[in-house]
PDB file of C-alpha atoms in Angstrom:
ATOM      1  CA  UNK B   1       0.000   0.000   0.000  1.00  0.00           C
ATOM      2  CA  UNK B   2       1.824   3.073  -1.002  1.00  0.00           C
ATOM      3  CA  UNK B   3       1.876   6.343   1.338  1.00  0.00           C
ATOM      4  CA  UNK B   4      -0.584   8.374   0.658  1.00  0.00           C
ATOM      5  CA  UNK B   5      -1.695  12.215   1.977  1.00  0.00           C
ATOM      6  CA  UNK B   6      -5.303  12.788   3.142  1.00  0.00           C
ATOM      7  CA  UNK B   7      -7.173  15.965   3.979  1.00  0.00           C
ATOM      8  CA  UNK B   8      -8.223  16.580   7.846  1.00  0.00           C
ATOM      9  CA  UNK B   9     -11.614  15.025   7.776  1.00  0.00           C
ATOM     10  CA  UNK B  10     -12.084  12.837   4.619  1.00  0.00           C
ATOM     11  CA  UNK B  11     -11.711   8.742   4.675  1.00  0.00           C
ATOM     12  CA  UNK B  12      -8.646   7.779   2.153  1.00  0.00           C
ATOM     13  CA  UNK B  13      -9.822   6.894  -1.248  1.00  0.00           C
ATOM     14  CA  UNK B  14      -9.417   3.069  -0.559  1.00  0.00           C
ATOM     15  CA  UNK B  15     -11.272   2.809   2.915  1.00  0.00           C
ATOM     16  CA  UNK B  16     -14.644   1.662   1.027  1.00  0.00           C
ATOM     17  CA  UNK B  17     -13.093  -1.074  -0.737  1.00  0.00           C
ATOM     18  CA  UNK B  18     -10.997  -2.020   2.481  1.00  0.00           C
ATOM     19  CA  UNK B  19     -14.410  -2.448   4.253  1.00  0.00           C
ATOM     20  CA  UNK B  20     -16.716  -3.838   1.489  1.00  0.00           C
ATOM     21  CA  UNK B  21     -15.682  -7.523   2.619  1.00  0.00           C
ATOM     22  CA  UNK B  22     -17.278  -7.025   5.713  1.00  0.00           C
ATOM     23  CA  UNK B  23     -14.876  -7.740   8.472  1.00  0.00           C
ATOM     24  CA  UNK B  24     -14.963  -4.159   9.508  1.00  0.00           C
ATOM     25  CA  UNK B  25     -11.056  -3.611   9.921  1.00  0.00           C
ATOM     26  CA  UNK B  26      -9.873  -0.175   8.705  1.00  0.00           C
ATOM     27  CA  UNK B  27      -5.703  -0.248   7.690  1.00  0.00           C
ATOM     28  CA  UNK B  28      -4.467   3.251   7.360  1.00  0.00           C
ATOM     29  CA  UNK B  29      -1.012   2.588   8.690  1.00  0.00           C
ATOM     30  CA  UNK B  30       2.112   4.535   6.821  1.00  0.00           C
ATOM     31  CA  UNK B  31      -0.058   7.257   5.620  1.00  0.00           C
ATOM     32  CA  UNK B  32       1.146  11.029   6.419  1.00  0.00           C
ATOM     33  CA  UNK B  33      -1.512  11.638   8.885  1.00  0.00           C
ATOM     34  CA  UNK B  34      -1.403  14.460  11.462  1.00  0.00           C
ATOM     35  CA  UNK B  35      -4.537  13.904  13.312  1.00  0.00           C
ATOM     36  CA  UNK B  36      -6.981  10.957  12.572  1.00  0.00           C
ATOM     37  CA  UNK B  37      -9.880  12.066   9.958  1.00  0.00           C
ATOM     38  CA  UNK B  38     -12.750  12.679  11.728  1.00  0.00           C
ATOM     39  CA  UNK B  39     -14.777  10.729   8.995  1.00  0.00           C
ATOM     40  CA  UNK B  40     -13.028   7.493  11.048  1.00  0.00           C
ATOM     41  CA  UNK B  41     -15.080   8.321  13.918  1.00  0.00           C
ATOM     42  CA  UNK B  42     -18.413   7.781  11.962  1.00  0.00           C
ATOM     43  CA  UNK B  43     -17.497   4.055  11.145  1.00  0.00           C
ATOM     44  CA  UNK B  44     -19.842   2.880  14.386  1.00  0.00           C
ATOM     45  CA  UNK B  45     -19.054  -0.502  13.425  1.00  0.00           C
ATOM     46  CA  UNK B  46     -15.698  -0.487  13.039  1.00  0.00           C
ATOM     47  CA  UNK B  47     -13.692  -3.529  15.036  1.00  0.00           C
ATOM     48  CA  UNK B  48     -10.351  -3.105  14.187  1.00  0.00           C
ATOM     49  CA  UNK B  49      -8.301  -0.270  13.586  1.00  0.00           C
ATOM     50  CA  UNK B  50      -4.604   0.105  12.416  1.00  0.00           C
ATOM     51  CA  UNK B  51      -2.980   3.938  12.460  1.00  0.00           C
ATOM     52  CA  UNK B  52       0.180   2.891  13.050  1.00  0.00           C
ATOM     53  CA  UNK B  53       3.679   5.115  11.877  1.00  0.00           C
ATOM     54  CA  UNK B  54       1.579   7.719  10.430  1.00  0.00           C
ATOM     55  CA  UNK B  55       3.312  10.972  12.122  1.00  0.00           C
ATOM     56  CA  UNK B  56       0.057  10.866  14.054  1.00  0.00           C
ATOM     57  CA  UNK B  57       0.113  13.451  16.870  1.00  0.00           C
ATOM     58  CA  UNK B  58      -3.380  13.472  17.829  1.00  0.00           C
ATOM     59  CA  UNK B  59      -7.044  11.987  18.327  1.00  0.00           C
ATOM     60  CA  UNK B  60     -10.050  13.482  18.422  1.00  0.00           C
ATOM     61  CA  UNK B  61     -12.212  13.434  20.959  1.00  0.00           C
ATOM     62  CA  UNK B  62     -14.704  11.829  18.956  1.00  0.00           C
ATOM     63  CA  UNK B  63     -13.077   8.964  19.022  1.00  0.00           C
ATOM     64  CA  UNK B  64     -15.258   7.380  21.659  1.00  0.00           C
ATOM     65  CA  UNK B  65     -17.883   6.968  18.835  1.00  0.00           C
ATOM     66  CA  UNK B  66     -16.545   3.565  17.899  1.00  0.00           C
ATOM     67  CA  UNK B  67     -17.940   1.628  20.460  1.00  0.00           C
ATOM     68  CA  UNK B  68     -17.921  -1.645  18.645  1.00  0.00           C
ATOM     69  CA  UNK B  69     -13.782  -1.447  18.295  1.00  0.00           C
ATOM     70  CA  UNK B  70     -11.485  -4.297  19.067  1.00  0.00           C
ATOM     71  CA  UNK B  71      -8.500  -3.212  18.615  1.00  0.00           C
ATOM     72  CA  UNK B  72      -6.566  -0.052  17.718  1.00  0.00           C
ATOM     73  CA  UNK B  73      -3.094   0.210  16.689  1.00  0.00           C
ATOM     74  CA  UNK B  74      -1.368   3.541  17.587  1.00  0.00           C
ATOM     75  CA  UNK B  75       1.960   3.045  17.792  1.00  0.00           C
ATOM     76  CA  UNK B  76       5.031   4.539  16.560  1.00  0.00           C
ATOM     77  CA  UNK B  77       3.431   7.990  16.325  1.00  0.00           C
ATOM     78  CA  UNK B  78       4.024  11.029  17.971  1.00  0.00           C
ATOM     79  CA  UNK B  79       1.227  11.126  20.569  1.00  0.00           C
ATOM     80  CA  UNK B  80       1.866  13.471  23.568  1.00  0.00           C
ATOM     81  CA  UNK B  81      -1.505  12.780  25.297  1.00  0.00           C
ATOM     82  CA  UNK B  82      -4.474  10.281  25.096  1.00  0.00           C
ATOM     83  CA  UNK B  83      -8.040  12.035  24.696  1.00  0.00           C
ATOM     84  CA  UNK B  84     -10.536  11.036  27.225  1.00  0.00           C
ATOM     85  CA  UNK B  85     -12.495   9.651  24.639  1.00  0.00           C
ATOM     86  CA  UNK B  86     -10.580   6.820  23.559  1.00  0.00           C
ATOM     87  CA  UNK B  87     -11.182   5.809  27.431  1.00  0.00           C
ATOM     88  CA  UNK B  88     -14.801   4.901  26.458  1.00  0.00           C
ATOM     89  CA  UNK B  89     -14.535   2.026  23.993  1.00  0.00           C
ATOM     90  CA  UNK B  90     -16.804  -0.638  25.643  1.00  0.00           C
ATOM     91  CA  UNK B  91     -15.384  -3.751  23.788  1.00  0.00           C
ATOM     92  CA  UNK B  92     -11.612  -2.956  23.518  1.00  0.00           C
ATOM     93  CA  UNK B  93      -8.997  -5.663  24.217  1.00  0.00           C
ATOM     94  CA  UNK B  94      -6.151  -4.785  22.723  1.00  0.00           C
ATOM     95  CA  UNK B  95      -4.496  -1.375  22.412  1.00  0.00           C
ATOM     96  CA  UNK B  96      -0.579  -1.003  20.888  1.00  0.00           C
ATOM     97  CA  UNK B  97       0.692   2.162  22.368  1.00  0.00           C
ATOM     98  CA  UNK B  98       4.242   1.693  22.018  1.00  0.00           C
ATOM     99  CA  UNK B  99       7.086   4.405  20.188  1.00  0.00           C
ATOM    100  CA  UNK B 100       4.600   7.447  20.921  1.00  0.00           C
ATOM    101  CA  UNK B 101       5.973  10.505  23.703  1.00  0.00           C
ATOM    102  CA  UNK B 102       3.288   9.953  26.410  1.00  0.00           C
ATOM    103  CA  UNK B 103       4.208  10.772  29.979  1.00  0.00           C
ATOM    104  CA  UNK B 104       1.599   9.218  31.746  1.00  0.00           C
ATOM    105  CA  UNK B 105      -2.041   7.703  31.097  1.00  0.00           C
ATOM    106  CA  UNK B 106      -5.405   9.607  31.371  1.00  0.00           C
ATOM    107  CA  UNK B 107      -7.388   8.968  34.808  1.00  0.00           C
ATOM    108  CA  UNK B 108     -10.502   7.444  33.255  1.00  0.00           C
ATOM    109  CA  UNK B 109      -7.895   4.779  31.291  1.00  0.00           C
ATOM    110  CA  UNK B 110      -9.127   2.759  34.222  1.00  0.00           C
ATOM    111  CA  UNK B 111     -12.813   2.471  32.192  1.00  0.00           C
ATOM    112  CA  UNK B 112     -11.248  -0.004  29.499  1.00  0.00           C
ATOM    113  CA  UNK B 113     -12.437  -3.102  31.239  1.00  0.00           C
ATOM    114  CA  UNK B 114     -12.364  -5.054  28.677  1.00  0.00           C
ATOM    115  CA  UNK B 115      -9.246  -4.823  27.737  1.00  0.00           C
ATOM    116  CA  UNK B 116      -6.826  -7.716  27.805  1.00  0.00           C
ATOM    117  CA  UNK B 117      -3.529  -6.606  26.035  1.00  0.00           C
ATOM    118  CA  UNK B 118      -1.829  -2.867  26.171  1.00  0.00           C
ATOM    119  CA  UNK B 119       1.628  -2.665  24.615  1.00  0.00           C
ATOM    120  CA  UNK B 120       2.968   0.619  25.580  1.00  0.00           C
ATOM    121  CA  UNK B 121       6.496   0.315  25.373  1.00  0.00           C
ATOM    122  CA  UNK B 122       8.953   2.741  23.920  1.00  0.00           C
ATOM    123  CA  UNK B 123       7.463   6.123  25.673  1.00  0.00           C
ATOM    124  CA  UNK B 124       8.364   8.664  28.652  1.00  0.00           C
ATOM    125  CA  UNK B 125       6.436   6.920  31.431  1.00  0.00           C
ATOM    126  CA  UNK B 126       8.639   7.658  34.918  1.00  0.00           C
ATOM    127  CA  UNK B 127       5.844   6.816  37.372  1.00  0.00           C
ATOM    128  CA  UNK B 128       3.874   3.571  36.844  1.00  0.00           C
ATOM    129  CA  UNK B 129       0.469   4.336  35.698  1.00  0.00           C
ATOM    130  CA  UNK B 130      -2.381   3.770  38.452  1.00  0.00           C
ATOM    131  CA  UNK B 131      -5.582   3.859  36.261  1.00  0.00           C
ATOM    132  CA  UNK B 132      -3.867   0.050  34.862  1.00  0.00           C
ATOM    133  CA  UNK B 133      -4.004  -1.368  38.641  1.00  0.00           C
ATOM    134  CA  UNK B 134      -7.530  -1.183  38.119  1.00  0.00           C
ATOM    135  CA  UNK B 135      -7.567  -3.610  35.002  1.00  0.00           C
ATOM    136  CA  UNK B 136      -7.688  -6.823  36.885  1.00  0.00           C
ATOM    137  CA  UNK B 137      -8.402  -8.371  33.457  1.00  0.00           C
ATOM    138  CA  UNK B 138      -5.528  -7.364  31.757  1.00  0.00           C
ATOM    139  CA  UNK B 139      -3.268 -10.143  31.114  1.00  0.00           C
ATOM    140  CA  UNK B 140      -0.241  -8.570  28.591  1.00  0.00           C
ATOM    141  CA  UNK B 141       1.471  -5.461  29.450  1.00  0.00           C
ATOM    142  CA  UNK B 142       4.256  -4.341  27.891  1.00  0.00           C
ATOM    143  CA  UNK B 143       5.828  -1.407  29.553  1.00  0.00           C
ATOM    144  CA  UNK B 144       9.342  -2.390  28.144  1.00  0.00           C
ATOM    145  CA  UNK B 145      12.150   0.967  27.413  1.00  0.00           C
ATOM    146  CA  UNK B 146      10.438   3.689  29.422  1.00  0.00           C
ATOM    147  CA  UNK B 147      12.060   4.918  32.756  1.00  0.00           C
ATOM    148  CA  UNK B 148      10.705   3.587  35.820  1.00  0.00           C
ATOM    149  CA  UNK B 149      12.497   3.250  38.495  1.00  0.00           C
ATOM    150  CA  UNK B 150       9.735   1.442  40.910  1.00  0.00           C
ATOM    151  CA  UNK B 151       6.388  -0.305  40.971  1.00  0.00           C
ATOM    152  CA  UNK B 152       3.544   0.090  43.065  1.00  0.00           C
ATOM    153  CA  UNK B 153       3.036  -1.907  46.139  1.00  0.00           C
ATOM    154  CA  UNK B 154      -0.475  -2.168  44.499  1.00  0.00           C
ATOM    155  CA  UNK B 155       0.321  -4.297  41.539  1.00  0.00           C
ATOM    156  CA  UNK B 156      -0.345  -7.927  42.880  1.00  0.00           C
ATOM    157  CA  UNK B 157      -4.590  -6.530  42.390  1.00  0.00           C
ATOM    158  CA  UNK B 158      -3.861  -7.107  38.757  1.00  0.00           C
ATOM    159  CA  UNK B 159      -4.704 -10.244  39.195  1.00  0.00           C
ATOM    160  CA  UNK B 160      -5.244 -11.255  35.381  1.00  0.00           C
ATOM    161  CA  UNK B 161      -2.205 -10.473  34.244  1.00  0.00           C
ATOM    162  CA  UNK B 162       0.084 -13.575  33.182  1.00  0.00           C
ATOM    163  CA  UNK B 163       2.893 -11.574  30.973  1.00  0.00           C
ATOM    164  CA  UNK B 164       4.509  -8.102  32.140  1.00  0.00           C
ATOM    165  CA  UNK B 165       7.462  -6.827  30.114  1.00  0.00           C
ATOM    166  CA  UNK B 166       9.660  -4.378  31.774  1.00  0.00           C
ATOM    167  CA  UNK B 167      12.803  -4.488  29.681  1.00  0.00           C
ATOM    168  CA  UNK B 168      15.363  -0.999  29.172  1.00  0.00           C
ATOM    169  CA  UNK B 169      13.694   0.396  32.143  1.00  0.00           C
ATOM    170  CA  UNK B 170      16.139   2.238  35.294  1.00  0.00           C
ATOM    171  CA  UNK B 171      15.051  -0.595  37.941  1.00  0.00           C
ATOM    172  CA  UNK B 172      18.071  -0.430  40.497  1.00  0.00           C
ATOM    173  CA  UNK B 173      16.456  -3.045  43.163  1.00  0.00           C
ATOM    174  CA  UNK B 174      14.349  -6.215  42.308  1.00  0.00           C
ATOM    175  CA  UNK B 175      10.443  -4.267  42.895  1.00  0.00           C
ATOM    176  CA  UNK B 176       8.875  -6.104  45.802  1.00  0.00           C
ATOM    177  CA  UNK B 177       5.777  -6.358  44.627  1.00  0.00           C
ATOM    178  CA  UNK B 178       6.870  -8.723  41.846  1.00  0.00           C
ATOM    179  CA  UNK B 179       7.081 -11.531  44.583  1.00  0.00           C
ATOM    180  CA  UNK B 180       3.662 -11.043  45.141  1.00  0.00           C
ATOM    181  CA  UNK B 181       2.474 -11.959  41.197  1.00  0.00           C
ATOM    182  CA  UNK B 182       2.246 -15.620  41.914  1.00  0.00           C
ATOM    183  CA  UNK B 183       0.222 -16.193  38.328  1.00  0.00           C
ATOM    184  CA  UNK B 184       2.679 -14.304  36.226  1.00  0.00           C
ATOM    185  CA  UNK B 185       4.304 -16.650  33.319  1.00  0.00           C
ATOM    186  CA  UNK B 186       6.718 -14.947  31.826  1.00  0.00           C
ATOM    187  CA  UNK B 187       8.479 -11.847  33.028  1.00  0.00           C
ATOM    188  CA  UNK B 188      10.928  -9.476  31.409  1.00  0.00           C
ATOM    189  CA  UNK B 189      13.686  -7.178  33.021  1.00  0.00           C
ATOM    190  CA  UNK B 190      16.517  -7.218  30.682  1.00  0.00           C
ATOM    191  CA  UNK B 191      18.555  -3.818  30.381  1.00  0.00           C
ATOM    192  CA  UNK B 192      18.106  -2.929  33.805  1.00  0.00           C
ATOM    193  CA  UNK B 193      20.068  -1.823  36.664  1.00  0.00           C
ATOM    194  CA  UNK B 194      19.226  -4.762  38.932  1.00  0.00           C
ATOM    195  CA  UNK B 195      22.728  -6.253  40.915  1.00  0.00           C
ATOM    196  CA  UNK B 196      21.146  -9.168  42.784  1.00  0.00           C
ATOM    197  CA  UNK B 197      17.705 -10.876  42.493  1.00  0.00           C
ATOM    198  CA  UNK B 198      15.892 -12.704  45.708  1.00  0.00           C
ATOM    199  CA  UNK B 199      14.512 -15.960  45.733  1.00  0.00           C
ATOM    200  CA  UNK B 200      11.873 -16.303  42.474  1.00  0.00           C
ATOM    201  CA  UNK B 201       9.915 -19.428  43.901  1.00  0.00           C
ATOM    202  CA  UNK B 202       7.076 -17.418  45.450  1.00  0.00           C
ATOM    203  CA  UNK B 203       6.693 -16.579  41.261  1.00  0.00           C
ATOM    204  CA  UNK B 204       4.795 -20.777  41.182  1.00  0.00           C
ATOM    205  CA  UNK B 205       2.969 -19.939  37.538  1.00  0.00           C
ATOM    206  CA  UNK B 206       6.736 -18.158  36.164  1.00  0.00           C
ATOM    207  CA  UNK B 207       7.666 -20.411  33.357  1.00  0.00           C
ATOM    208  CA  UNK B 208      10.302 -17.607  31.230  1.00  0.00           C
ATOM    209  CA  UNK B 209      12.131 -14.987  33.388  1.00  0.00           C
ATOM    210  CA  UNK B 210      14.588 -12.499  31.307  1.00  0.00           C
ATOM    211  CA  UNK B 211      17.497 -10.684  32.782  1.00  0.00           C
ATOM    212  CA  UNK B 212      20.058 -10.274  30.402  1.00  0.00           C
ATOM    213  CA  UNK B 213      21.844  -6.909  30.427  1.00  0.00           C
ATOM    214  CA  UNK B 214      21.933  -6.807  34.364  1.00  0.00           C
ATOM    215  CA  UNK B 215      25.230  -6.120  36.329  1.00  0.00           C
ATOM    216  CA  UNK B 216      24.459  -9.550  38.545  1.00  0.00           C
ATOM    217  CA  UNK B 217      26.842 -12.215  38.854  1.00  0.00           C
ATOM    218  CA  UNK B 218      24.790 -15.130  38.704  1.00  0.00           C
ATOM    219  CA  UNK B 219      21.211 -16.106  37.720  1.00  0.00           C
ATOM    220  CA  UNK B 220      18.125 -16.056  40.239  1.00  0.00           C
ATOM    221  CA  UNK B 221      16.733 -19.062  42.835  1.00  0.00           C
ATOM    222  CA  UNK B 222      13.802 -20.394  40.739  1.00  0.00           C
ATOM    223  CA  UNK B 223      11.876 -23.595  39.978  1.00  0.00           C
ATOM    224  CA  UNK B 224      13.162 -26.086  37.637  1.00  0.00           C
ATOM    225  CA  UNK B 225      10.301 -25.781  35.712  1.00  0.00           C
ATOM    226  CA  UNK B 226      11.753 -22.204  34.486  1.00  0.00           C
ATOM    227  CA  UNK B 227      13.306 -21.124  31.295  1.00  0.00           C
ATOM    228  CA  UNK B 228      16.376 -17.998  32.265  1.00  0.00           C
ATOM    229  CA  UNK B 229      18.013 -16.163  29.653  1.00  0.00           C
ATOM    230  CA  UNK B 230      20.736 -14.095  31.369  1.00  0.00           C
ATOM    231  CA  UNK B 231      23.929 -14.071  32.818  1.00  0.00           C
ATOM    232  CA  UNK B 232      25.334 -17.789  33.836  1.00  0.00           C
ATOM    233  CA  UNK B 233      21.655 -19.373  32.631  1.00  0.00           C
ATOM    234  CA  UNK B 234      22.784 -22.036  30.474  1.00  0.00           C
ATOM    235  CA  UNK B 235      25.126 -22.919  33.429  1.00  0.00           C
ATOM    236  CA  UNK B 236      22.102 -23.285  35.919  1.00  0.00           C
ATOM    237  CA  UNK B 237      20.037 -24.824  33.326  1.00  0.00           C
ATOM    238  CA  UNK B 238      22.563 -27.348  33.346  1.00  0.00           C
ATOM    239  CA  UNK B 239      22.954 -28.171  36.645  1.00  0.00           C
ATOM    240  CA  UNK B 240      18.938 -29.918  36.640  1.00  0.00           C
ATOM    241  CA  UNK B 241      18.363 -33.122  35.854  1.00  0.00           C
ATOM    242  CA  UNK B 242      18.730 -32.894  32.386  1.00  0.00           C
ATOM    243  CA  UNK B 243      21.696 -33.858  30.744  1.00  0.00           C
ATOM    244  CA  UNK B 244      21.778 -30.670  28.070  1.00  0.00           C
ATOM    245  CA  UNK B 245      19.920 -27.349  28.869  1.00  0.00           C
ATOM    246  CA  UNK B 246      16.618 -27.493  26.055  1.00  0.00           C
ATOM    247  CA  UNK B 247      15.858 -24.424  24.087  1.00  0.00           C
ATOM    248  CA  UNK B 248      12.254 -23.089  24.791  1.00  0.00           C
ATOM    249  CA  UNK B 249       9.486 -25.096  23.157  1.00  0.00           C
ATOM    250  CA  UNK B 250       7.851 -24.013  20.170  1.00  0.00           C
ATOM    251  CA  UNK B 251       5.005 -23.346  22.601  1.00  0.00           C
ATOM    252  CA  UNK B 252       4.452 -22.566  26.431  1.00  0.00           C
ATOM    253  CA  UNK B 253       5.192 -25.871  28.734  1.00  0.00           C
ATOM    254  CA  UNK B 254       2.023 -25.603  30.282  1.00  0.00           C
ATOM    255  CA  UNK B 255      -1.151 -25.462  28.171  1.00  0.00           C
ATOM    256  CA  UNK B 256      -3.108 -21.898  28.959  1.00  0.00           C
ATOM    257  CA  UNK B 257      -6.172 -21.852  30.672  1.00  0.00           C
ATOM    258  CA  UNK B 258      -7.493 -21.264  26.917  1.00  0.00           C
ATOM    259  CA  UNK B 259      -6.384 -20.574  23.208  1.00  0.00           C
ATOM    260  CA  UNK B 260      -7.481 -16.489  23.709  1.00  0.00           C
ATOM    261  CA  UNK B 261      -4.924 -16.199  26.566  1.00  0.00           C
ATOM    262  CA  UNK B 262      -1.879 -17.429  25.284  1.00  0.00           C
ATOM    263  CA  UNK B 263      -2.680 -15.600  22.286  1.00  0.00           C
ATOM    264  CA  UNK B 264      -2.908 -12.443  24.273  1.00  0.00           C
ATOM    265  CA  UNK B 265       0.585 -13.381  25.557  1.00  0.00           C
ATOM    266  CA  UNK B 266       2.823 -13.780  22.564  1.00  0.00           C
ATOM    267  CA  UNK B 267       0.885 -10.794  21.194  1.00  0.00           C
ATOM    268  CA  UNK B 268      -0.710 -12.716  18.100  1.00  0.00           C
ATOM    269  CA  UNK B 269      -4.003 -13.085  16.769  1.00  0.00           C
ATOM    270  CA  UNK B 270      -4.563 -12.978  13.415  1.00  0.00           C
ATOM    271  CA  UNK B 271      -3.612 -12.900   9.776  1.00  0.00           C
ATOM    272  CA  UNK B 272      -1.807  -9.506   9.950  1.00  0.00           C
ATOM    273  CA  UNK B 273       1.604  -9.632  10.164  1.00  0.00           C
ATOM    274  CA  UNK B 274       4.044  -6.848  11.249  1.00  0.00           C
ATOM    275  CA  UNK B 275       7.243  -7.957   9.008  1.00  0.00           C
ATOM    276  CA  UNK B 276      10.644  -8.119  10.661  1.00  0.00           C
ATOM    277  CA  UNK B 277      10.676  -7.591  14.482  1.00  0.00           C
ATOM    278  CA  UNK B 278      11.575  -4.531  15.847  1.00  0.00           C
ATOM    279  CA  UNK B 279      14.552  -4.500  18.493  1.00  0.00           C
ATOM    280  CA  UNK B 280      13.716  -4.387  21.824  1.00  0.00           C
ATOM    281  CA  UNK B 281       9.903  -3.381  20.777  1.00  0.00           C
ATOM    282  CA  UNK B 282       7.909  -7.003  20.611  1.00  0.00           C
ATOM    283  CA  UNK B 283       7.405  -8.927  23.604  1.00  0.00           C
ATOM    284  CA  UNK B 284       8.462 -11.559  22.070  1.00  0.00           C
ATOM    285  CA  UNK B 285      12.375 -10.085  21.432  1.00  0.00           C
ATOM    286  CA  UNK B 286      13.769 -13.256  24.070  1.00  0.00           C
ATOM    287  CA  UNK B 287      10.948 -15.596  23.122  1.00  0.00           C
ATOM    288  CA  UNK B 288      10.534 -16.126  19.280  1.00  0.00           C
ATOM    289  CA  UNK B 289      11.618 -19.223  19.148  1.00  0.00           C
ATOM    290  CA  UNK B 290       8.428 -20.398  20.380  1.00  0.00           C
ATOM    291  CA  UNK B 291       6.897 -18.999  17.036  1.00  0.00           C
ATOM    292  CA  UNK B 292       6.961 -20.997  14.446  1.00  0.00           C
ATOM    293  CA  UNK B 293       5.976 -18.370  12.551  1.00  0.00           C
ATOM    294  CA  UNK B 294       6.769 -14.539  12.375  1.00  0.00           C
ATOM    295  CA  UNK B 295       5.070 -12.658  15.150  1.00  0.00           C
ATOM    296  CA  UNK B 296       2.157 -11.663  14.478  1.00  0.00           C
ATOM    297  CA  UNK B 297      -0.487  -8.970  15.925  1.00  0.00           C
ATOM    298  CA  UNK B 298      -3.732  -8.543  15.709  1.00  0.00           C
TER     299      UNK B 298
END
């Protein structure tokens, strides 16, 4: 699809034919858009909508008129702030945030109850966002290259989520409140700051933990049932009862609850595919080997 310009408030020539099939997915991704067309907002039955590197550096308010969305793909945009409106989408479960310029979340960010995957990686955050502590249905969040320094004592209400990438971060001290995420399966904090880890076995559901890029000396106390990558892993790996340290499997050891979760987790979902991997921006930057195919979103 080559880049094309479009005026303020008109739909792009193509939209029509894009949505004559009937699956009601609009793809304007790559086009030189400053602020979404306001036509968008008229598509009430919209369900899936891709915006994605489009120099985009606002929404309109009007944005909450698409109350049958899915999913919406923002990222890699220049987005300073989030309208309220996009904060009252009834059906949304999956929002890709990442490579905008936000500082923090709007308060009512808290409404998106439905929601179930929010990659927002690759922005300004400093302070953890406390509208998200209130999405106990969330189960992916990727929060990786921001700057925070500490999580809330808080987090454990989340109680849905099951994948939390922190990766490039400025954690100096293992956060606490991890300990307390007993149903968490894979967790990321490569490119930290961290010097020492406690003991992981409170972490019983962990089944991938990522530290790579740490000053430690040595890898974490965890279960056997645990896949490291880090510092001194393969050694550790070796030392269990296997003869040979195994690569990860092509997928998770232990079957998810069901095939919408663990498609939440590796961030997949459907027939569009992103291309090539971006460093250090996919959740899946440790884990593609359990892919068989290229990652996929949405």
């Amino acid at each position: 699809m080559g880049i094309a310009e479009s005026t303020p408030d008109e739909l792009p020539s193509d939209a029509e034919e894009q949505l004559r099939n009937g699956e009601q997915q609009l793809e304007l991704s790559g086009r030189r858009l400053r602020r979404l067309p306001s036509a968008v907002c008229a598509l009430s039955r919209l369900q899936k909508l891709y915006v994605s590197g489009t120099g985009l550096r606002e929404l309109p308010e009007e944005i909450e008129e698409l109350r049958e969305l899915r999913i919406l793909a923002l990222d890699f945009n220049k987005l300073e702030r989030l309208p309220d409106g996009l904060c009252r989408l009834p059906r949304l479960t999956r929002l890709y945030l990442g490579g905008n310029r936000l500082l923090a979340l709007p308060a009512d960010f808290a409404q998106l109850q439905s929601l179930r995957c929010l990659w927002i990686e690759g922005n300004f955050l400093r302070r953890f966002p406390r509208p998200l502590l209130r999405l106990v249905a969330l189960q992916s969040l990727q929060m990786g290259d921001n700057r925070l320094r500490a999580l809330p004592a808080e987090l454990p209400r989340m109680t849905g989520l099951r994948g939390l990438w922190l990766y490039g971060n400025r954690f100096e001290e293992f956060p606490p409140a991890l300990l307390r995420m007993g149903r968490l399966h894979i967790l990321d904090l490569d490119r930290n700051r961290l010097g020492g880890f406690p003991d992981l076995h409170p972490l019983r559901a962990l089944r991938v933990f990522s530290y790579d890029h740490n000053p430690v000396t040595g890898p974490p106390r965890v279960a056997d049932t645990v896949f490291l990558v880090g510092e001194g892993a393969v050694e550790r790996m070796a030392e269990r009862d296997e003869p040979t340290p195994r690569p990860p499997p092509r997928r998770p050891v232990r079957t998810f609850e069901d095939e919408e979760e663990e498609d939440l987790l590796i961030g997949g979902g459907g027939s569009r595919a992103l291309g090539p991997p971006r460093a250090a921006s996919t959740p899946w930057k440790q884990l593609q080997d359990w892919a068989p195919e290229p990652v996929l979103r949405g």
